[in-house]
Coordinates of C-alpha atoms and ligand atoms in Angstrom, one line a residue:
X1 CA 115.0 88.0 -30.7
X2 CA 117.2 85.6 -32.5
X3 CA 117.3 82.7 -29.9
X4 CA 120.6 80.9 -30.2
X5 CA 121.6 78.0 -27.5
X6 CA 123.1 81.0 -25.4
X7 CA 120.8 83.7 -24.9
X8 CA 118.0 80.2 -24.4
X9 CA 120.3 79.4 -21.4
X10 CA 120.2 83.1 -20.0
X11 CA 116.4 83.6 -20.8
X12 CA 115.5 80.2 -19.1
X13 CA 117.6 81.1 -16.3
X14 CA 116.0 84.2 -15.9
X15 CA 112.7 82.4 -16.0
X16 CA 114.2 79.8 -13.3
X17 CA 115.0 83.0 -11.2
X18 CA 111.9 84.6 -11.4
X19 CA 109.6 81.2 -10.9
X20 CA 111.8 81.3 -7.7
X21 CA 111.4 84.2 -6.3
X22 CA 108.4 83.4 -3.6
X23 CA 111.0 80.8 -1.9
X24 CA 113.8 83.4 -1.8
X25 CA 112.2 86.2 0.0
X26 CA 114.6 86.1 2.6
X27 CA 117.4 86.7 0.1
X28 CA 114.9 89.4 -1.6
X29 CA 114.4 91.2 1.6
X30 CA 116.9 92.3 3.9
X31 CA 115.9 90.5 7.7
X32 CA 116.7 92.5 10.9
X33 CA 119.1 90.7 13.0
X34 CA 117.8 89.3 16.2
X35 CA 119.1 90.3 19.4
X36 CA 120.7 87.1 20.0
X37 CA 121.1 84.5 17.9
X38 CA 118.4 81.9 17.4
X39 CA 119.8 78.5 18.5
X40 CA 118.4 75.0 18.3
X41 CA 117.4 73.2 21.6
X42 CA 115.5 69.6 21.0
X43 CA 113.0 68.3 22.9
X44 CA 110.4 65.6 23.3
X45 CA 107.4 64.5 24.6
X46 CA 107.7 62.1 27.8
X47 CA 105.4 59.9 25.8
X48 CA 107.1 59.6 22.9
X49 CA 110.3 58.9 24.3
X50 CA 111.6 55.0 24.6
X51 CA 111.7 53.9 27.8
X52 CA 109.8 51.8 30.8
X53 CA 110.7 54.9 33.3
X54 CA 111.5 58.4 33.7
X55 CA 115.1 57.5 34.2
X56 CA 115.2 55.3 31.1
X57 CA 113.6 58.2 29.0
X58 CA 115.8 61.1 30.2
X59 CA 119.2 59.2 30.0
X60 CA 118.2 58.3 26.9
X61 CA 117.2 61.7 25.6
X62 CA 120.3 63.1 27.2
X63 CA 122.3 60.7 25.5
X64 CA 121.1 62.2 21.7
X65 CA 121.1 65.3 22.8
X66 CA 118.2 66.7 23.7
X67 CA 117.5 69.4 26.1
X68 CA 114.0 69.9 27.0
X69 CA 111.4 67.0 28.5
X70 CA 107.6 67.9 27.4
X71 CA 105.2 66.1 30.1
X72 CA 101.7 66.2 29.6
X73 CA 99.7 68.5 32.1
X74 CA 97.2 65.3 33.4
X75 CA 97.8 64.6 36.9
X76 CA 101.2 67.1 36.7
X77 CA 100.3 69.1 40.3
X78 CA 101.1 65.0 41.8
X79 CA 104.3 64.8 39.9
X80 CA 106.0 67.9 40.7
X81 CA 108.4 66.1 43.2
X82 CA 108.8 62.7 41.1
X83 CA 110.3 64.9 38.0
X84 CA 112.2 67.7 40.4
X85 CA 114.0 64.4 41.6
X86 CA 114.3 62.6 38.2
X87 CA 116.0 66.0 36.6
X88 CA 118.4 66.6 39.6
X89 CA 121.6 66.6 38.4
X90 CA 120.5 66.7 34.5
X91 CA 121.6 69.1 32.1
X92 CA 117.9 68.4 30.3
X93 CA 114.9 70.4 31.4
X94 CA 111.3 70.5 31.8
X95 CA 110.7 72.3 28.3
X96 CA 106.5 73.0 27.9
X97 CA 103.8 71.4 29.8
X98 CA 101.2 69.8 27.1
X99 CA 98.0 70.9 28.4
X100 CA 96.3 68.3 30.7
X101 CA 93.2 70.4 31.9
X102 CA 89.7 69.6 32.4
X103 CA 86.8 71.2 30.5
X104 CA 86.9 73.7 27.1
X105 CA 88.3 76.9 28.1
X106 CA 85.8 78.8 24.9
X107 CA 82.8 76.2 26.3
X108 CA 79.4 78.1 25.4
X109 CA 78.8 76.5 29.2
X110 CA 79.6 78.6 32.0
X111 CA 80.7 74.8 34.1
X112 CA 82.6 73.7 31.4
X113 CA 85.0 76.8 31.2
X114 CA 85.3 76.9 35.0
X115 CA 86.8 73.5 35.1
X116 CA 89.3 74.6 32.5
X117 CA 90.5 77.5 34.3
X118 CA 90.3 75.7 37.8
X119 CA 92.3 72.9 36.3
X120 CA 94.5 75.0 34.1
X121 CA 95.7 77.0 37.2
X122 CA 97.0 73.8 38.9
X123 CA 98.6 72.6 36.1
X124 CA 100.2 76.3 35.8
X125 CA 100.9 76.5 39.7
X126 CA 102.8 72.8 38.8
X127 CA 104.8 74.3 35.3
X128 CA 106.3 77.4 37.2
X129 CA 107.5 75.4 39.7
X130 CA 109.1 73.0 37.4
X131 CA 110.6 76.4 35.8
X132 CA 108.5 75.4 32.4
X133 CA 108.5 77.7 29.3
X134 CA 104.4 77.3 29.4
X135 CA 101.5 75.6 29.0
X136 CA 99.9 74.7 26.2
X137 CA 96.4 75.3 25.8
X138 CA 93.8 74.5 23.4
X139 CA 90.9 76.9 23.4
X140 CA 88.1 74.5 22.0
X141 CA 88.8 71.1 19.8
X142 CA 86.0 70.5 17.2
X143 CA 82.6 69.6 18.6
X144 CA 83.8 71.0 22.3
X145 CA 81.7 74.2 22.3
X146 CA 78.7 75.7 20.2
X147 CA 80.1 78.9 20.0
X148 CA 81.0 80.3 16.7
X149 CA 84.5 81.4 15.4
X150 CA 83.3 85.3 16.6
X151 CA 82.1 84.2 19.9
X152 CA 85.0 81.9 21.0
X153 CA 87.6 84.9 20.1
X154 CA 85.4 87.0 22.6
X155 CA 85.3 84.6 25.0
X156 CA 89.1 83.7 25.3
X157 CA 90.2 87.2 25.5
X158 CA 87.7 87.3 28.5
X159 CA 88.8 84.6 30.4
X160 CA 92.4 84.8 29.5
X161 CA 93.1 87.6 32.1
X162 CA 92.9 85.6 35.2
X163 CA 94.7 82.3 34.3
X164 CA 97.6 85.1 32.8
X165 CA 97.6 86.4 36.4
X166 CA 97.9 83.5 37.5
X167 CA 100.5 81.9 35.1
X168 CA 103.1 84.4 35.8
X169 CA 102.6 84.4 39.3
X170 CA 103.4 80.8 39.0
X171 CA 106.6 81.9 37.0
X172 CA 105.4 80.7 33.4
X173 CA 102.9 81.5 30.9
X174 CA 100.1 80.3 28.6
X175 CA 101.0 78.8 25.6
X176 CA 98.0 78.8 22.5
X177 CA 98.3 75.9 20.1
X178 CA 96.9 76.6 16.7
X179 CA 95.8 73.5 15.2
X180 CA 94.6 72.2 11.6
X181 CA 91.1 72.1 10.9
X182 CA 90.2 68.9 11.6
X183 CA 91.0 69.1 15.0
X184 CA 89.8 72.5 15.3
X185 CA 88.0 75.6 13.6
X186 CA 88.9 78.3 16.0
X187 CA 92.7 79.1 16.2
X188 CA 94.5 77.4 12.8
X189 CA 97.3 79.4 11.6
X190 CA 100.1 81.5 14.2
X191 CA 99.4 84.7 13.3
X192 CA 95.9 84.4 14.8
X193 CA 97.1 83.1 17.7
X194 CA 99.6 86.4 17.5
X195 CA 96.9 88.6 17.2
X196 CA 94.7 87.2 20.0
X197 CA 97.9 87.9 22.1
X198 CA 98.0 90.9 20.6
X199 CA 94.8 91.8 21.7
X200 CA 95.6 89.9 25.4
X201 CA 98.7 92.4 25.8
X202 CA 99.3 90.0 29.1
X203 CA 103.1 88.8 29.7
X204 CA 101.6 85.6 30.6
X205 CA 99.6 84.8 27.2
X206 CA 101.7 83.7 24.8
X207 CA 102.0 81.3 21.1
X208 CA 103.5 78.0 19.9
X209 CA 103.5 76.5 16.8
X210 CA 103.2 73.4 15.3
X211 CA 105.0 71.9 12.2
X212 CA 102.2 69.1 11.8
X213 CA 99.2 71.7 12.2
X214 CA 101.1 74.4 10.3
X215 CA 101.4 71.9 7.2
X216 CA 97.7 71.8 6.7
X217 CA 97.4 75.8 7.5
X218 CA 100.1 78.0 6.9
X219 CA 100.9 79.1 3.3
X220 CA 104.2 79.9 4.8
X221 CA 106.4 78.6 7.8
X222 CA 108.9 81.2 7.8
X223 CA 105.7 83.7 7.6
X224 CA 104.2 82.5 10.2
X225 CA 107.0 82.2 12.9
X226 CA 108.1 86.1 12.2
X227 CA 104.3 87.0 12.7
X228 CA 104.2 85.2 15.7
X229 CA 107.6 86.3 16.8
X230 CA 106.8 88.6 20.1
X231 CA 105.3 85.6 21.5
X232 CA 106.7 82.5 20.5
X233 CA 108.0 80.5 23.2
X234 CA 107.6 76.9 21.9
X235 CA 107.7 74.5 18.4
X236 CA 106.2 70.8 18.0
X237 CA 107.3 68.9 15.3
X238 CA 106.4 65.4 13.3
X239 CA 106.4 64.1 10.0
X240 CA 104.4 66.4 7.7
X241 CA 102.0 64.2 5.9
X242 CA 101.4 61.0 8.7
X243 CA 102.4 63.0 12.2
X244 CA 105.3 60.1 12.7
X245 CA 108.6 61.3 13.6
X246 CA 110.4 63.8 11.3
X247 CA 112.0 62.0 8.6
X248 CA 109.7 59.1 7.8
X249 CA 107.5 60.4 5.5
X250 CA 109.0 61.0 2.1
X251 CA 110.1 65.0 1.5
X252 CA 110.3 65.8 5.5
X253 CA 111.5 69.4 5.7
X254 CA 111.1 71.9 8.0
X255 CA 113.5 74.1 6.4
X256 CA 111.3 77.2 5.5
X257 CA 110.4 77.5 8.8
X258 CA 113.6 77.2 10.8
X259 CA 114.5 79.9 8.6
X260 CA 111.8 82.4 10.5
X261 CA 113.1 80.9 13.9
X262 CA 116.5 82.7 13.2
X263 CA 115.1 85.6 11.9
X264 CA 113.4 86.2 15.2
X265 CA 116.3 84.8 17.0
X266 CA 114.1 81.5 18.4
X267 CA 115.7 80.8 21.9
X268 CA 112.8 77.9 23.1
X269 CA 112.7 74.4 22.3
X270 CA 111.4 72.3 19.1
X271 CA 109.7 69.3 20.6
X272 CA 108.5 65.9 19.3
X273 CA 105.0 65.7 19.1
X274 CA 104.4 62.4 17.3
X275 CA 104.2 58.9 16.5
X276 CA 107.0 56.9 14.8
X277 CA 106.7 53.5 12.4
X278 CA 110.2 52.1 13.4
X279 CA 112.0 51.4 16.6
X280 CA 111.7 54.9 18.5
X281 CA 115.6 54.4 19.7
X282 CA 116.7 54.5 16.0
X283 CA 114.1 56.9 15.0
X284 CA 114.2 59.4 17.6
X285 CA 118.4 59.7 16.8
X286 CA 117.6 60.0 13.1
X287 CA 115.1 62.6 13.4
X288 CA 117.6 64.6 15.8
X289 CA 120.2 64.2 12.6
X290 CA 117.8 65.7 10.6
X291 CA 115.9 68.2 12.1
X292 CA 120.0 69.4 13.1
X293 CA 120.9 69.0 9.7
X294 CA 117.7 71.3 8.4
X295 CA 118.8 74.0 11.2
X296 CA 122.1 74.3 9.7
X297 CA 120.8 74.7 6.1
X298 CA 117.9 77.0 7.2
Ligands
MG1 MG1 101.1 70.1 19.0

């Protein structure tokens, strides 16, 4: 073939086209519509929110926005009244509870795994009543139990029964947290996590995922969300490369992934789980703007 300037424009377009395909599989494919439409609701961490009080933190919050409040599980059963009080009134809620137990729940000792599950169930008992979406819970950080990959599988589908039981008693539910490898080797990417739900078939065991983790781990964020779909009930998110708030490394995007939120029609809350290298009451709005701004695009 002749090339002339014309036909070098159509071939190289065509080239463009097919070098894009991977990134426009959604277009490629056609995507079932949810059952109701996936909508955005911020949150964020009571630590990482500005403030010298609850008060200060929630009006603040409030103020940009944002509808969920993430307190850690740590000393939670004590506080139950404290936040009941401090949310009176609020249109923001008590979103997920960050973990907070003692012991490794996948320990290869028998002591260490009854602490988590006797610590975990307070914690739960504390959620429900603070009508929470979950609790998050890390089966083993690196270095926490000598069990291998094999073993720890085994052992969280065993002892996941009883704390289910007893999170939807409580009115809430388990919430696993894949993490990156360096933090830990068991549980890394969302559809793991899926399939060990899978395998739980318990209303009270469920997913979450994280945008930090999932940068190191998933090839795809959109992937990953519509495989974890059925059990999805909560999203962290941080910078991608330095886990400071959304928007201040260079390239932040989270894009791809909101993408698979609407395709499963995501109804939970996307929560900051970070740091920040500014002034967190310019940051925090900022990040808001963008991770809105990435929502409407996706
Ligand atoms: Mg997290």
């Amino acid at each position: 073939m002749k090339v002339n300037r014309r036909t070098f424009l159509s071939v190289s377009a065509m080239a463009g086209a097919a070098t894009a395909m991977p990134h426009s599989v959604a277009a490629a494919v056609a995507m079932p519509e949810p059952a109701m439409p996936a909508r955005l609701r911020l949150s964020c961490q009571e630590g990482v929110a500005p403030g010298n009080s609850l008060k200060e933190k929630l009006d603040f919050l409030e103020e940009h926005g944002f509808e969920g409040f993430e307190p850690g599980g740590g000393g939670l059963p004590k506080r139950v009244e404290e936040l009941q009080k401090a949310l009176e009134g609020r249109k923001i809620k008590i979103s997920a509870i960050c973990a907070g137990f003692e012991g490794v729940p996948v320990s290869d000792k028998e002591e260490e795994r009854q602490k988590a599950i006797q610590t975990s169930k307070e914690i739960l008992t504390a959620a429900g009543a603070l009508g929470s979406t979950g609790m998050i819970i890390v089966p083993a950080f690196n270095g926490q139990t000598k069990l291998g990959h094999w073993e720890s599988r085994e052992m969280l589908l065993k002892i996941l029964p009883e704390l289910a039981d007893h999170a939807v008693q409580a009115k809430t539910r388990l919430l696993l947290e894949p993490l990156n490898r360096r933090e830990a080797h068991f549980l890394r990417q969302v559809a793991d996590g899926a399939a060990i739900c899978q395998d739980a078939n318990h209303p009270g065991v469920c997913l979450m995922g994280d945008f930090w983790h999932m940068t190191w781990e998933e090839p795809s964020d959109m992937a990953a969300f519509i495989a974890g779909a059925k059990y999805l009930h909560h999203v962290h998110i941080a910078s991608r490369k330095n886990r400071q708030m959304p928007g201040e490394d260079p390239g932040d995007n989270y894009v791809n992934g909101m993408k698979g939120l609407k395709v499963i029609g995501y109804q939970d809350y996307i929560s900051l789980e970070c740091g920040s290298k500014g002034d967190r009451k310019v940051t925090i709005p900022a990040a808001a703007k963008l991770i809105r701004d990435n929502w409407a695009e996706a």
